[in-house]
mmCIF file of C-alpha atoms in Angstrom:
data_model
loop_
_atom_site.group_PDB
_atom_site.id
_atom_site.type_symbol
_atom_site.label_atom_id
_atom_site.label_comp_id
_atom_site.label_asym_id
_atom_site.label_seq_id
_atom_site.Cartn_x
_atom_site.Cartn_y
_atom_site.Cartn_z
ATOM 1 C CA MET A 1 1.823 13.724 0.205
ATOM 2 C CA PHE A 2 -1.199 15.166 -1.614
ATOM 3 C CA ARG A 3 -0.772 12.499 -4.318
ATOM 4 C CA LEU A 4 -0.818 9.778 -1.654
ATOM 5 C CA LEU A 5 -3.839 11.225 0.127
ATOM 6 C CA LYS A 6 -5.700 11.388 -3.180
ATOM 7 C CA THR A 7 -4.655 7.861 -4.164
ATOM 8 C CA GLU A 8 -5.478 6.295 -0.811
ATOM 9 C CA SER A 9 -8.854 7.993 -0.511
ATOM 10 C CA PHE A 10 -9.717 6.904 -4.072
ATOM 11 C CA LYS A 11 -8.679 3.321 -3.308
ATOM 12 C CA LEU A 12 -10.559 3.123 -0.013
ATOM 13 C CA SER A 13 -13.712 4.740 -1.375
ATOM 14 C CA ASN A 14 -13.758 2.126 -4.147
ATOM 15 C CA LYS A 15 -13.452 -0.752 -1.669
ATOM 16 C CA LEU A 16 -17.013 -0.893 -0.420
ATOM 17 C CA LYS A 17 -16.334 -3.789 1.965
ATOM 18 C CA SER A 18 -13.458 -1.987 3.672
ATOM 19 C CA TRP A 19 -15.301 1.181 4.649
ATOM 20 C CA LEU A 20 -18.935 0.106 4.740
ATOM 21 C CA GLY A 21 -18.244 -3.097 6.710
ATOM 22 C CA PRO A 22 -17.005 -1.350 9.889
ATOM 23 C CA LEU A 23 -19.843 1.203 9.732
ATOM 24 C CA LEU A 24 -22.472 -1.536 9.464
ATOM 25 C CA ILE A 25 -20.877 -3.471 12.324
ATOM 26 C CA MET A 26 -20.987 -0.328 14.463
ATOM 27 C CA VAL A 27 -24.702 0.210 13.684
ATOM 28 C CA LEU A 28 -25.485 -3.465 14.192
ATOM 29 C CA VAL A 29 -23.810 -3.667 17.612
ATOM 30 C CA LEU A 30 -25.318 -0.381 18.786
ATOM 31 C CA ILE A 31 -28.803 -1.581 17.840
ATOM 32 C CA ALA A 32 -28.522 -5.243 18.783
ATOM 33 C CA PHE A 33 -26.746 -4.989 22.109
ATOM 34 C CA PRO A 34 -29.363 -2.928 24.004
ATOM 35 C CA LEU A 35 -32.137 -5.103 22.534
ATOM 36 C CA SER A 36 -30.487 -8.312 23.619
ATOM 37 C CA ILE A 37 -30.185 -7.450 27.322
ATOM 38 C CA ASP A 38 -32.982 -6.732 29.706
ATOM 39 C CA ILE A 39 -32.216 -3.317 31.190
ATOM 40 C CA SER A 40 -34.484 -0.373 31.853
ATOM 41 C CA GLN A 41 -34.211 2.956 30.024
ATOM 42 C CA TYR A 42 -32.644 4.479 33.139
ATOM 43 C CA ASP A 43 -29.929 1.832 33.224
ATOM 44 C CA LEU A 44 -29.437 2.043 29.476
ATOM 45 C CA GLU A 45 -28.463 5.714 29.791
ATOM 46 C CA LYS A 46 -25.776 4.666 32.245
ATOM 47 C CA PHE A 47 -24.476 1.666 30.309
ATOM 48 C CA TYR A 48 -24.836 2.863 26.762
ATOM 49 C CA PHE A 49 -21.360 4.362 26.649
ATOM 50 C CA SER A 50 -19.821 0.997 27.481
ATOM 51 C CA ILE A 51 -21.564 -0.433 24.439
ATOM 52 C CA ILE A 52 -20.094 2.358 22.316
ATOM 53 C CA VAL A 53 -16.589 1.676 23.653
ATOM 54 C CA VAL A 54 -16.822 -2.020 22.792
ATOM 55 C CA SER A 55 -18.248 -1.309 19.313
ATOM 56 C CA LEU A 56 -15.528 1.264 18.696
ATOM 57 C CA LEU A 57 -12.834 -1.246 19.568
ATOM 58 C CA MET A 58 -14.408 -3.859 17.310
ATOM 59 C CA THR A 59 -14.917 -1.579 14.325
ATOM 60 C CA SER A 60 -11.363 -0.153 14.538
ATOM 61 C CA PHE A 61 -10.146 -3.711 14.694
ATOM 62 C CA VAL A 62 -12.075 -4.700 11.561
ATOM 63 C CA ALA A 63 -11.384 -1.454 9.680
ATOM 64 C CA THR A 64 -7.598 -1.729 9.924
ATOM 65 C CA GLU A 65 -7.414 -5.448 9.164
ATOM 66 C CA GLY A 66 -6.541 -5.052 5.482
ATOM 67 C CA MET A 67 -4.741 -1.730 5.671
ATOM 68 C CA PHE A 68 -1.441 -2.884 4.135
ATOM 69 C CA GLU A 69 -2.177 -6.469 3.128
ATOM 70 C CA GLU A 70 -3.560 -5.720 -0.322
ATOM 71 C CA ASP A 71 -0.677 -3.380 -1.250
ATOM 72 C CA PHE A 72 1.789 -5.992 -0.051
ATOM 73 C CA GLU A 73 0.129 -8.807 -1.994
ATOM 74 C CA ASP A 74 -0.192 -6.978 -5.316
ATOM 75 C CA GLY A 75 3.281 -5.374 -5.280
ATOM 76 C CA SER A 76 2.120 -1.779 -4.777
ATOM 77 C CA LEU A 77 4.320 -1.453 -1.679
ATOM 78 C CA GLU A 78 7.436 -2.137 -3.763
ATOM 79 C CA GLN A 79 6.332 0.459 -6.327
ATOM 80 C CA GLU A 80 5.771 3.010 -3.567
ATOM 81 C CA PHE A 81 9.175 2.264 -2.078
ATOM 82 C CA LEU A 82 10.802 3.093 -5.432
ATOM 83 C CA ILE A 83 9.060 6.476 -5.517
ATOM 84 C CA GLU A 84 9.311 7.580 -1.880
ATOM 85 C CA LYS A 85 12.324 5.502 -0.633
ATOM 86 C CA ASP A 86 10.413 4.722 2.588
ATOM 87 C CA PHE A 87 6.808 4.291 3.708
ATOM 88 C CA TYR A 88 6.416 7.161 6.185
ATOM 89 C CA LYS A 89 4.210 9.317 3.965
ATOM 90 C CA LEU A 90 2.239 6.302 2.736
ATOM 91 C CA VAL A 91 1.449 5.136 6.284
ATOM 92 C CA LEU A 92 0.561 8.644 7.432
ATOM 93 C CA SER A 93 -1.705 9.107 4.407
ATOM 94 C CA LYS A 94 -3.432 5.783 5.005
ATOM 95 C CA ILE A 95 -4.114 6.605 8.672
ATOM 96 C CA ILE A 96 -5.441 10.069 7.789
ATOM 97 C CA VAL A 97 -7.687 8.642 5.059
ATOM 98 C CA TYR A 98 -8.948 5.830 7.313
ATOM 99 C CA VAL A 99 -9.763 8.307 10.085
ATOM 100 C CA CYS A 100 -11.567 10.596 7.636
ATOM 101 C CA LEU A 101 -13.507 7.956 5.699
ATOM 102 C CA ILE A 102 -14.176 5.441 8.481
ATOM 103 C CA GLY A 103 -13.285 7.048 11.826
ATOM 104 C CA ILE A 104 -15.356 10.206 11.475
ATOM 105 C CA PRO A 105 -18.521 8.414 10.232
ATOM 106 C CA ILE A 106 -18.123 5.901 13.099
ATOM 107 C CA ALA A 107 -17.804 8.774 15.578
ATOM 108 C CA PHE A 108 -20.897 10.404 14.111
ATOM 109 C CA ILE A 109 -22.894 7.177 14.334
ATOM 110 C CA GLY A 110 -21.708 6.678 17.930
ATOM 111 C CA ALA A 111 -22.665 10.226 18.923
ATOM 112 C CA LEU A 112 -26.016 9.935 17.167
ATOM 113 C CA PHE A 113 -26.888 6.672 18.920
ATOM 114 C CA SER A 114 -25.824 8.158 22.268
ATOM 115 C CA PHE A 115 -28.252 11.025 21.734
ATOM 116 C CA ALA A 116 -30.975 8.589 20.694
ATOM 117 C CA ASN A 117 -30.417 6.637 23.892
ATOM 118 C CA GLY A 118 -30.860 9.512 26.277
ATOM 119 C CA VAL A 119 -27.524 11.314 26.374
ATOM 120 C CA ALA A 120 -28.134 15.089 26.478
ATOM 121 C CA ILE A 121 -27.952 16.933 23.162
ATOM 122 C CA GLY A 122 -25.368 19.255 24.745
ATOM 123 C CA SER A 123 -22.985 16.322 25.009
ATOM 124 C CA PHE A 124 -23.280 15.380 21.329
ATOM 125 C CA ALA A 125 -20.215 17.406 20.277
ATOM 126 C CA LYS A 126 -18.203 16.066 23.231
ATOM 127 C CA VAL A 127 -19.008 12.447 22.382
ATOM 128 C CA PHE A 128 -18.297 13.072 18.695
ATOM 129 C CA LEU A 129 -14.881 14.621 19.424
ATOM 130 C CA LEU A 130 -14.031 11.915 21.922
ATOM 131 C CA LEU A 131 -14.829 9.134 19.459
ATOM 132 C CA ILE A 132 -12.799 10.757 16.653
ATOM 133 C CA LEU A 133 -9.731 11.014 18.900
ATOM 134 C CA SER A 134 -10.208 7.435 20.100
ATOM 135 C CA ASN A 135 -10.381 6.281 16.495
ATOM 136 C CA LEU A 136 -7.179 8.160 15.681
ATOM 137 C CA LEU A 137 -5.356 6.409 18.541
ATOM 138 C CA LEU A 138 -6.808 2.969 17.802
ATOM 139 C CA PHE A 139 -6.163 3.170 14.037
ATOM 140 C CA ASN A 140 -2.509 4.036 14.715
ATOM 141 C CA LEU A 141 -2.087 1.110 17.106
ATOM 142 C CA PHE A 142 -3.892 -1.440 14.956
ATOM 143 C CA ALA A 143 -2.060 -0.263 11.826
ATOM 144 C CA PHE A 144 1.145 -1.126 13.660
ATOM 145 C CA GLY A 145 -0.173 -4.612 14.455
ATOM 146 C CA ASN A 146 -1.306 -5.033 10.859
ATOM 147 C CA ALA A 147 2.154 -4.115 9.527
ATOM 148 C CA LEU A 148 3.872 -6.531 11.937
ATOM 149 C CA SER A 149 2.292 -9.679 10.538
ATOM 150 C CA ILE A 150 1.413 -8.648 7.026
ATOM 151 C CA ASN A 151 2.650 -11.863 5.416
ATOM 152 C CA LYS A 152 1.132 -14.147 8.053
ATOM 153 C CA GLY A 153 -2.401 -12.806 7.957
ATOM 154 C CA ALA A 154 -2.923 -9.273 9.129
ATOM 155 C CA MET A 155 -5.541 -10.247 11.730
ATOM 156 C CA LEU A 156 -2.866 -11.989 13.807
ATOM 157 C CA GLY A 157 -0.889 -8.768 14.073
ATOM 158 C CA VAL A 158 -3.952 -6.701 14.867
ATOM 159 C CA LEU A 159 -4.759 -9.196 17.657
ATOM 160 C CA SER A 160 -1.227 -8.966 19.011
ATOM 161 C CA SER A 161 -1.509 -5.186 19.226
ATOM 162 C CA LEU A 162 -4.783 -5.417 21.157
ATOM 163 C CA PRO A 163 -3.074 -4.987 24.585
ATOM 164 C CA LEU A 164 -1.719 -1.635 23.358
ATOM 165 C CA ALA A 165 -5.321 -0.479 22.973
ATOM 166 C CA LEU A 166 -6.101 -0.991 26.676
ATOM 167 C CA PRO A 167 -4.715 2.401 27.812
ATOM 168 C CA VAL A 168 -6.873 4.046 25.140
ATOM 169 C CA ILE A 169 -9.929 2.234 26.495
ATOM 170 C CA ILE A 170 -9.077 3.369 30.044
ATOM 171 C CA LEU A 171 -8.714 6.965 28.840
ATOM 172 C CA LEU A 172 -11.982 6.672 26.952
ATOM 173 C CA GLY A 173 -13.687 5.410 30.116
ATOM 174 C CA ARG A 174 -12.357 8.386 32.083
ATOM 175 C CA ALA A 175 -13.539 10.792 29.395
ATOM 176 C CA ILE A 176 -16.997 9.212 29.404
ATOM 177 C CA ARG A 177 -17.258 9.577 33.174
ATOM 178 C CA SER A 178 -16.255 13.199 32.816
ATOM 179 C CA ILE A 179 -19.048 13.707 30.258
ATOM 180 C CA GLN A 180 -21.562 12.024 32.585
ATOM 181 C CA PHE A 181 -20.508 13.965 35.678
ATOM 182 C CA GLY A 182 -19.324 17.147 33.902
ATOM 183 C CA ASP A 183 -15.850 17.368 35.333
ATOM 184 C CA GLY A 184 -12.351 17.466 33.764
ATOM 185 C CA PHE A 185 -13.440 16.686 30.203
ATOM 186 C CA SER A 186 -11.176 19.240 28.541
ATOM 187 C CA SER A 187 -8.027 17.978 30.273
ATOM 188 C CA ILE A 188 -8.667 14.400 29.144
ATOM 189 C CA ILE A 189 -9.444 15.530 25.609
ATOM 190 C CA ALA A 190 -6.212 17.558 25.595
ATOM 191 C CA LEU A 191 -4.295 14.477 26.760
ATOM 192 C CA MET A 192 -5.880 12.331 24.050
ATOM 193 C CA PHE A 193 -5.216 14.978 21.418
ATOM 194 C CA GLY A 194 -1.549 15.176 22.455
ATOM 195 C CA LEU A 195 -1.229 11.408 22.421
ATOM 196 C CA GLY A 196 -2.897 11.331 19.017
ATOM 197 C CA LEU A 197 -0.381 13.801 17.616
ATOM 198 C CA ILE A 198 2.607 11.934 19.061
ATOM 199 C CA LEU A 199 1.338 8.566 17.854
ATOM 200 C CA SER A 200 0.533 9.937 14.391
ATOM 201 C CA ALA A 201 4.059 11.315 14.085
ATOM 202 C CA MET A 202 5.923 8.326 15.542
ATOM 203 C CA MET A 203 3.886 5.316 14.487
ATOM 204 C CA PRO A 204 4.425 5.800 10.715
ATOM 205 C CA LEU A 205 8.192 5.643 11.369
ATOM 206 C CA ILE A 206 7.899 2.309 13.169
ATOM 207 C CA ILE A 207 5.367 0.921 10.692
ATOM 208 C CA SER A 208 7.563 2.057 7.794
ATOM 209 C CA ALA A 209 10.497 0.067 9.195
ATOM 210 C CA ALA A 210 8.271 -3.002 9.658
ATOM 211 C CA LEU A 211 6.983 -2.794 6.079
ATOM 212 C CA LYS A 212 10.515 -2.405 4.693
ATOM 213 C CA THR A 213 11.523 -5.592 6.519
ATOM 214 C CA HIS A 214 8.628 -7.436 4.897
ATOM 215 C CA ILE A 215 9.460 -6.437 1.321
ATOM 216 C CA ASP A 216 13.220 -6.989 1.777
ATOM 217 C CA MET B 1 26.440 8.146 -18.906
ATOM 218 C CA THR B 2 26.345 5.167 -16.529
ATOM 219 C CA LEU B 3 22.891 5.113 -14.994
ATOM 220 C CA VAL B 4 23.517 2.359 -12.490
ATOM 221 C CA SER B 5 26.518 0.220 -11.647
ATOM 222 C CA ALA B 6 27.001 -2.777 -9.396
ATOM 223 C CA GLN B 7 30.346 -3.295 -7.711
ATOM 224 C CA ASN B 8 31.318 -6.691 -6.299
ATOM 225 C CA ILE B 9 27.779 -7.667 -5.383
ATOM 226 C CA THR B 10 27.517 -10.804 -3.264
ATOM 227 C CA TYR B 11 24.254 -12.192 -1.924
ATOM 228 C CA SER B 12 23.970 -15.138 0.434
ATOM 229 C CA ILE B 13 21.012 -16.954 1.906
ATOM 230 C CA ASN B 14 21.842 -19.062 4.970
ATOM 231 C CA GLU B 15 25.556 -18.960 4.054
ATOM 232 C CA ASN B 16 24.825 -20.269 0.535
ATOM 233 C CA LYS B 17 26.145 -17.751 -1.947
ATOM 234 C CA LEU B 18 23.482 -17.057 -4.597
ATOM 235 C CA PHE B 19 26.018 -14.985 -6.521
ATOM 236 C CA HIS B 20 29.476 -13.736 -5.724
ATOM 237 C CA ASN B 21 31.399 -10.576 -6.668
ATOM 238 C CA LEU B 22 29.174 -9.480 -9.552
ATOM 239 C CA SER B 23 30.146 -6.226 -11.209
ATOM 240 C CA PHE B 24 28.426 -4.566 -14.162
ATOM 241 C CA GLY B 25 27.018 -1.251 -15.301
ATOM 242 C CA VAL B 26 24.201 0.010 -17.492
ATOM 243 C CA ASN B 27 24.546 3.180 -19.556
ATOM 244 C CA SER B 28 21.863 5.379 -21.094
ATOM 245 C CA GLY B 29 20.386 3.671 -24.132
ATOM 246 C CA GLU B 30 21.893 0.333 -23.137
ATOM 247 C CA GLY B 31 20.130 -2.895 -22.268
ATOM 248 C CA LEU B 32 21.177 -5.665 -19.901
ATOM 249 C CA HIS B 33 19.549 -9.078 -20.113
ATOM 250 C CA ILE B 34 20.025 -11.109 -16.919
ATOM 251 C CA LYS B 35 19.895 -14.820 -17.691
ATOM 252 C CA GLY B 36 19.917 -17.856 -15.465
ATOM 253 C CA GLY B 37 17.909 -20.895 -14.426
ATOM 254 C CA ASN B 38 15.227 -21.064 -11.767
ATOM 255 C CA GLY B 39 16.594 -20.018 -8.389
ATOM 256 C CA SER B 40 19.780 -18.530 -9.835
ATOM 257 C CA GLY B 41 18.952 -15.163 -8.243
ATOM 258 C CA LYS B 42 17.737 -13.101 -11.224
ATOM 259 C CA SER B 43 14.843 -11.488 -9.390
ATOM 260 C CA THR B 44 16.932 -10.982 -6.255
ATOM 261 C CA LEU B 45 19.593 -9.210 -8.311
ATOM 262 C CA LEU B 46 16.940 -6.897 -9.783
ATOM 263 C CA ARG B 47 15.661 -6.097 -6.293
ATOM 264 C CA ILE B 48 19.211 -5.382 -5.158
ATOM 265 C CA ILE B 49 19.702 -2.995 -8.089
ATOM 266 C CA LEU B 50 16.472 -1.240 -7.095
ATOM 267 C CA GLY B 51 17.515 -0.963 -3.445
ATOM 268 C CA ILE B 52 14.591 -3.078 -2.209
ATOM 269 C CA THR B 53 16.874 -5.916 -1.061
ATOM 270 C CA THR B 54 20.182 -5.275 0.686
ATOM 271 C CA PRO B 55 23.174 -7.221 -0.690
ATOM 272 C CA THR B 56 25.384 -9.222 1.665
ATOM 273 C CA LYS B 57 28.391 -7.399 0.236
ATOM 274 C CA GLY B 58 28.997 -4.857 -2.464
ATOM 275 C CA LEU B 59 27.622 -1.556 -3.637
ATOM 276 C CA ILE B 60 25.037 -0.270 -6.102
ATOM 277 C CA LYS B 61 25.771 3.185 -7.467
ATOM 278 C CA ARG B 62 23.260 5.360 -9.287
ATOM 279 C CA CYS B 63 24.149 8.381 -11.430
ATOM 280 C CA SER B 64 21.723 10.439 -9.347
ATOM 281 C CA GLU B 65 19.569 9.970 -6.286
ATOM 282 C CA ASP B 66 16.642 11.220 -8.374
ATOM 283 C CA LEU B 67 17.152 8.671 -11.166
ATOM 284 C CA LYS B 68 13.637 7.884 -12.399
ATOM 285 C CA ILE B 69 13.243 4.111 -12.367
ATOM 286 C CA SER B 70 10.188 2.139 -13.498
ATOM 287 C CA TYR B 71 9.906 -1.416 -12.272
ATOM 288 C CA LEU B 72 7.689 -4.367 -12.999
ATOM 289 C CA GLY B 73 8.245 -7.396 -10.805
ATOM 290 C CA HIS B 74 6.368 -10.670 -10.488
ATOM 291 C CA LYS B 75 3.480 -8.780 -8.905
ATOM 292 C CA ASN B 76 1.620 -6.476 -11.281
ATOM 293 C CA ALA B 77 0.564 -3.791 -8.747
ATOM 294 C CA ILE B 78 -2.856 -3.760 -10.402
ATOM 295 C CA LYS B 79 -5.949 -3.088 -8.296
ATOM 296 C CA ASN B 80 -8.554 -5.642 -9.351
ATOM 297 C CA TYR B 81 -11.503 -3.584 -8.134
ATOM 298 C CA LEU B 82 -10.589 -0.659 -10.413
ATOM 299 C CA THR B 83 -10.771 -0.318 -14.195
ATOM 300 C CA PRO B 84 -7.550 -0.049 -16.265
ATOM 301 C CA ILE B 85 -8.145 3.704 -16.614
ATOM 302 C CA GLU B 86 -8.613 4.123 -12.851
ATOM 303 C CA ASN B 87 -5.490 2.051 -12.202
ATOM 304 C CA LEU B 88 -3.503 4.415 -14.398
ATOM 305 C CA GLU B 89 -5.109 7.506 -12.881
ATOM 306 C CA LEU B 90 -3.798 6.410 -9.479
ATOM 307 C CA LEU B 91 -0.266 6.907 -10.754
ATOM 308 C CA PHE B 92 -0.367 9.636 -13.354
ATOM 309 C CA ASN B 93 -1.279 13.325 -13.372
ATOM 310 C CA ASP B 94 -3.493 14.951 -16.013
ATOM 311 C CA VAL B 95 -0.624 15.382 -18.516
ATOM 312 C CA GLU B 96 0.913 11.935 -18.040
ATOM 313 C CA ILE B 97 -2.448 10.184 -18.243
ATOM 314 C CA LYS B 98 -2.729 11.228 -21.909
ATOM 315 C CA ILE B 99 0.500 9.332 -22.612
ATOM 316 C CA ALA B 100 -0.936 6.361 -20.722
ATOM 317 C CA TYR B 101 -4.087 6.452 -22.921
ATOM 318 C CA GLU B 102 -1.864 6.256 -26.004
ATOM 319 C CA TRP B 103 -0.152 3.203 -24.532
ATOM 320 C CA LEU B 104 -3.551 1.608 -23.885
ATOM 321 C CA TYR B 105 -4.281 2.009 -27.577
ATOM 322 C CA LYS B 106 -0.838 0.721 -28.631
ATOM 323 C CA PHE B 107 -1.240 -2.384 -26.471
ATOM 324 C CA ASN B 108 -4.769 -2.918 -27.791
ATOM 325 C CA LEU B 109 -6.450 -2.479 -24.411
ATOM 326 C CA SER B 110 -8.705 0.457 -25.319
ATOM 327 C CA HIS B 111 -11.734 -1.820 -25.687
ATOM 328 C CA VAL B 112 -11.442 -3.032 -22.089
ATOM 329 C CA GLN B 113 -10.447 0.267 -20.495
ATOM 330 C CA ASP B 114 -13.744 0.621 -18.609
ATOM 331 C CA GLU B 115 -14.006 -2.965 -17.403
ATOM 332 C CA LEU B 116 -12.807 -4.039 -13.979
ATOM 333 C CA ALA B 117 -9.179 -5.198 -13.972
ATOM 334 C CA ALA B 118 -10.360 -8.405 -12.273
ATOM 335 C CA SER B 119 -12.165 -9.380 -15.480
ATOM 336 C CA LEU B 120 -9.026 -9.018 -17.639
ATOM 337 C CA SER B 121 -6.987 -12.042 -18.654
ATOM 338 C CA PHE B 122 -3.508 -12.582 -17.189
ATOM 339 C CA GLY B 123 -1.937 -11.341 -20.421
ATOM 340 C CA GLN B 124 -4.090 -8.207 -20.463
ATOM 341 C CA GLN B 125 -3.208 -7.484 -16.833
ATOM 342 C CA LYS B 126 0.455 -7.895 -17.735
ATOM 343 C CA LYS B 127 0.047 -5.420 -20.584
ATOM 344 C CA LEU B 128 -1.613 -2.958 -18.223
ATOM 345 C CA ALA B 129 1.294 -3.331 -15.795
ATOM 346 C CA LEU B 130 3.729 -2.740 -18.671
ATOM 347 C CA ILE B 131 1.826 0.417 -19.607
ATOM 348 C CA ARG B 132 2.332 1.659 -16.041
ATOM 349 C CA VAL B 133 6.045 1.162 -16.536
ATOM 350 C CA LEU B 134 6.415 2.592 -20.032
ATOM 351 C CA ALA B 135 4.137 5.621 -19.598
ATOM 352 C CA GLN B 136 6.147 6.947 -16.662
ATOM 353 C CA SER B 137 8.836 8.292 -19.047
ATOM 354 C CA PRO B 138 11.577 6.690 -16.950
ATOM 355 C CA GLU B 139 15.352 6.966 -17.301
ATOM 356 C CA LEU B 140 15.817 3.313 -16.362
ATOM 357 C CA ILE B 141 13.354 0.463 -16.891
ATOM 358 C CA VAL B 142 13.700 -2.676 -14.759
ATOM 359 C CA LEU B 143 11.553 -5.654 -15.760
ATOM 360 C CA ASP B 144 11.318 -9.099 -14.215
ATOM 361 C CA GLU B 145 10.221 -11.667 -16.832
ATOM 362 C CA PRO B 146 8.267 -9.153 -18.935
ATOM 363 C CA PHE B 147 7.404 -11.663 -21.681
ATOM 364 C CA VAL B 148 5.662 -14.173 -19.404
ATOM 365 C CA GLY B 149 1.924 -14.318 -20.173
ATOM 366 C CA LEU B 150 2.153 -12.388 -23.450
ATOM 367 C CA ASP B 151 1.098 -13.907 -26.764
ATOM 368 C CA GLN B 152 3.503 -13.768 -29.709
ATOM 369 C CA THR B 153 2.012 -10.548 -31.100
ATOM 370 C CA ALA B 154 2.202 -8.778 -27.759
ATOM 371 C CA ALA B 155 5.729 -10.095 -27.161
ATOM 372 C CA ASP B 156 6.820 -8.738 -30.563
ATOM 373 C CA GLN B 157 5.156 -5.428 -29.723
ATOM 374 C CA LEU B 158 6.980 -5.282 -26.397
ATOM 375 C CA ASN B 159 10.294 -6.044 -28.100
ATOM 376 C CA HIS B 160 9.601 -3.164 -30.483
ATOM 377 C CA PHE B 161 8.618 -0.746 -27.691
ATOM 378 C CA LEU B 162 11.684 -1.627 -25.641
ATOM 379 C CA GLU B 163 13.930 -1.091 -28.685
ATOM 380 C CA GLU B 164 12.275 2.318 -29.085
ATOM 381 C CA GLN B 165 12.979 3.183 -25.453
ATOM 382 C CA LEU B 166 16.624 2.170 -25.869
ATOM 383 C CA SER B 167 16.979 4.348 -28.953
ATOM 384 C CA GLU B 168 15.585 7.266 -26.904
ATOM 385 C CA GLY B 169 18.390 6.834 -24.365
ATOM 386 C CA VAL B 170 16.477 4.941 -21.679
ATOM 387 C CA GLY B 171 18.438 2.250 -19.815
ATOM 388 C CA LEU B 172 16.936 -1.235 -19.586
ATOM 389 C CA ILE B 173 17.598 -4.151 -17.234
ATOM 390 C CA PHE B 174 15.450 -7.244 -17.522
ATOM 391 C CA THR B 175 15.347 -10.942 -16.773
ATOM 392 C CA SER B 176 13.955 -13.446 -19.235
ATOM 393 C CA HIS B 177 14.023 -17.164 -19.885
ATOM 394 C CA ILE B 178 13.565 -16.637 -23.602
ATOM 395 C CA ASN B 179 16.060 -14.806 -25.777
ATOM 396 C CA PRO B 180 14.408 -11.512 -26.685
ATOM 397 C CA LYS B 181 14.901 -9.731 -29.998
ATOM 398 C CA ILE B 182 16.588 -6.791 -28.326
ATOM 399 C CA SER B 183 20.230 -5.973 -28.863
ATOM 400 C CA CYS B 184 21.703 -5.803 -25.395
ATOM 401 C CA LYS B 185 24.418 -7.090 -23.072
ATOM 402 C CA VAL B 186 23.766 -10.438 -21.391
ATOM 403 C CA LEU B 187 24.639 -11.256 -17.797
ATOM 404 C CA ASP B 188 24.560 -15.013 -17.330
ATOM 405 C CA LEU B 189 24.266 -15.757 -13.621
ATOM 406 C CA GLU B 190 25.190 -19.420 -14.144
ATOM 407 C CA ALA B 191 28.253 -18.654 -16.267
ATOM 408 C CA LYS B 192 28.866 -15.615 -13.988
ATOM 409 C CA ASN B 193 30.028 -13.358 -16.796
ATOM 410 C CA VAL B 194 28.765 -10.417 -18.870
#
């Protein structure tokens, strides 16, 4: 597992486009969206979270697009299958590395922009935590979509898994309201954390089976 | 010791039998050359031996679940955005990487070790992929068309290295259109005999 974590983080950190692209998209949307609509500072404070939710969905979507495609194309998946006999550890490692190298910076950028747009400094940690957990859930779901259609263009699969992301968006909306009105935040975070753990344990099993079907 | 054996392997695609009731075994220090024309099922048979593809019928037995197998298929498993050294470091630990460096020198790739793999020629990429296979100190080597893309010198070198591996007790299964200079058994998929 440590070998895989080391390998995957080395690979991702050397693919500038894969990790920098989503971060730049996040920054671009967070800057461009408020500038492009005519709303007052007061309204912006209210609506800014919605912008973050949409950017988060978009960046997770882009970040996971090539998660397995390259390994499938160059034969690395077959090599990994010979070593590990399945893909559970590989998938888990990839999701962990993606969350650490892309998800956490995205969450930080999101929290920073929230603060810059009038959200109280006291809520910075809450927003940061919320965005990390959302990324964990979204990366799991989109990784599944990516694995489904790996030989037909990964974007198609990621698109097909988009409906699965809707409950995450609803939860995220609830959590944001709880930050704004200061009520029930911890229970929603606990729910998201639990869901994150379950998805992180189960999704690699399903994705592993999908990948095995593709290389068979 | 028999490293791997195939018993009555049959593989069908859409009810067309690619091969039927194939049985063979490979011992330590023994080579098996799988021959056959295009589409005769050479690569599929290799993938069945490796457990990547499931046969329609039959059984593949290995001497141990932990049998260390190195495989090179049609895809090189080389990351183009990394250098040859970095590609090897992905796979090997600090001790094994020293063996991999020696292989880089033997295959005459030392002078390009710090260039991106994308800038290497097809033959050089193939050599790098072969180094991945040979430096793993495997018990069984499985190669799909290993001579494709190699010049005569490199092909002779590979023949020599594979002979060396055989003499050290490593098992070898490979497909090739050309007749290699390696003393080994031949499985002809068109004649269906060993």
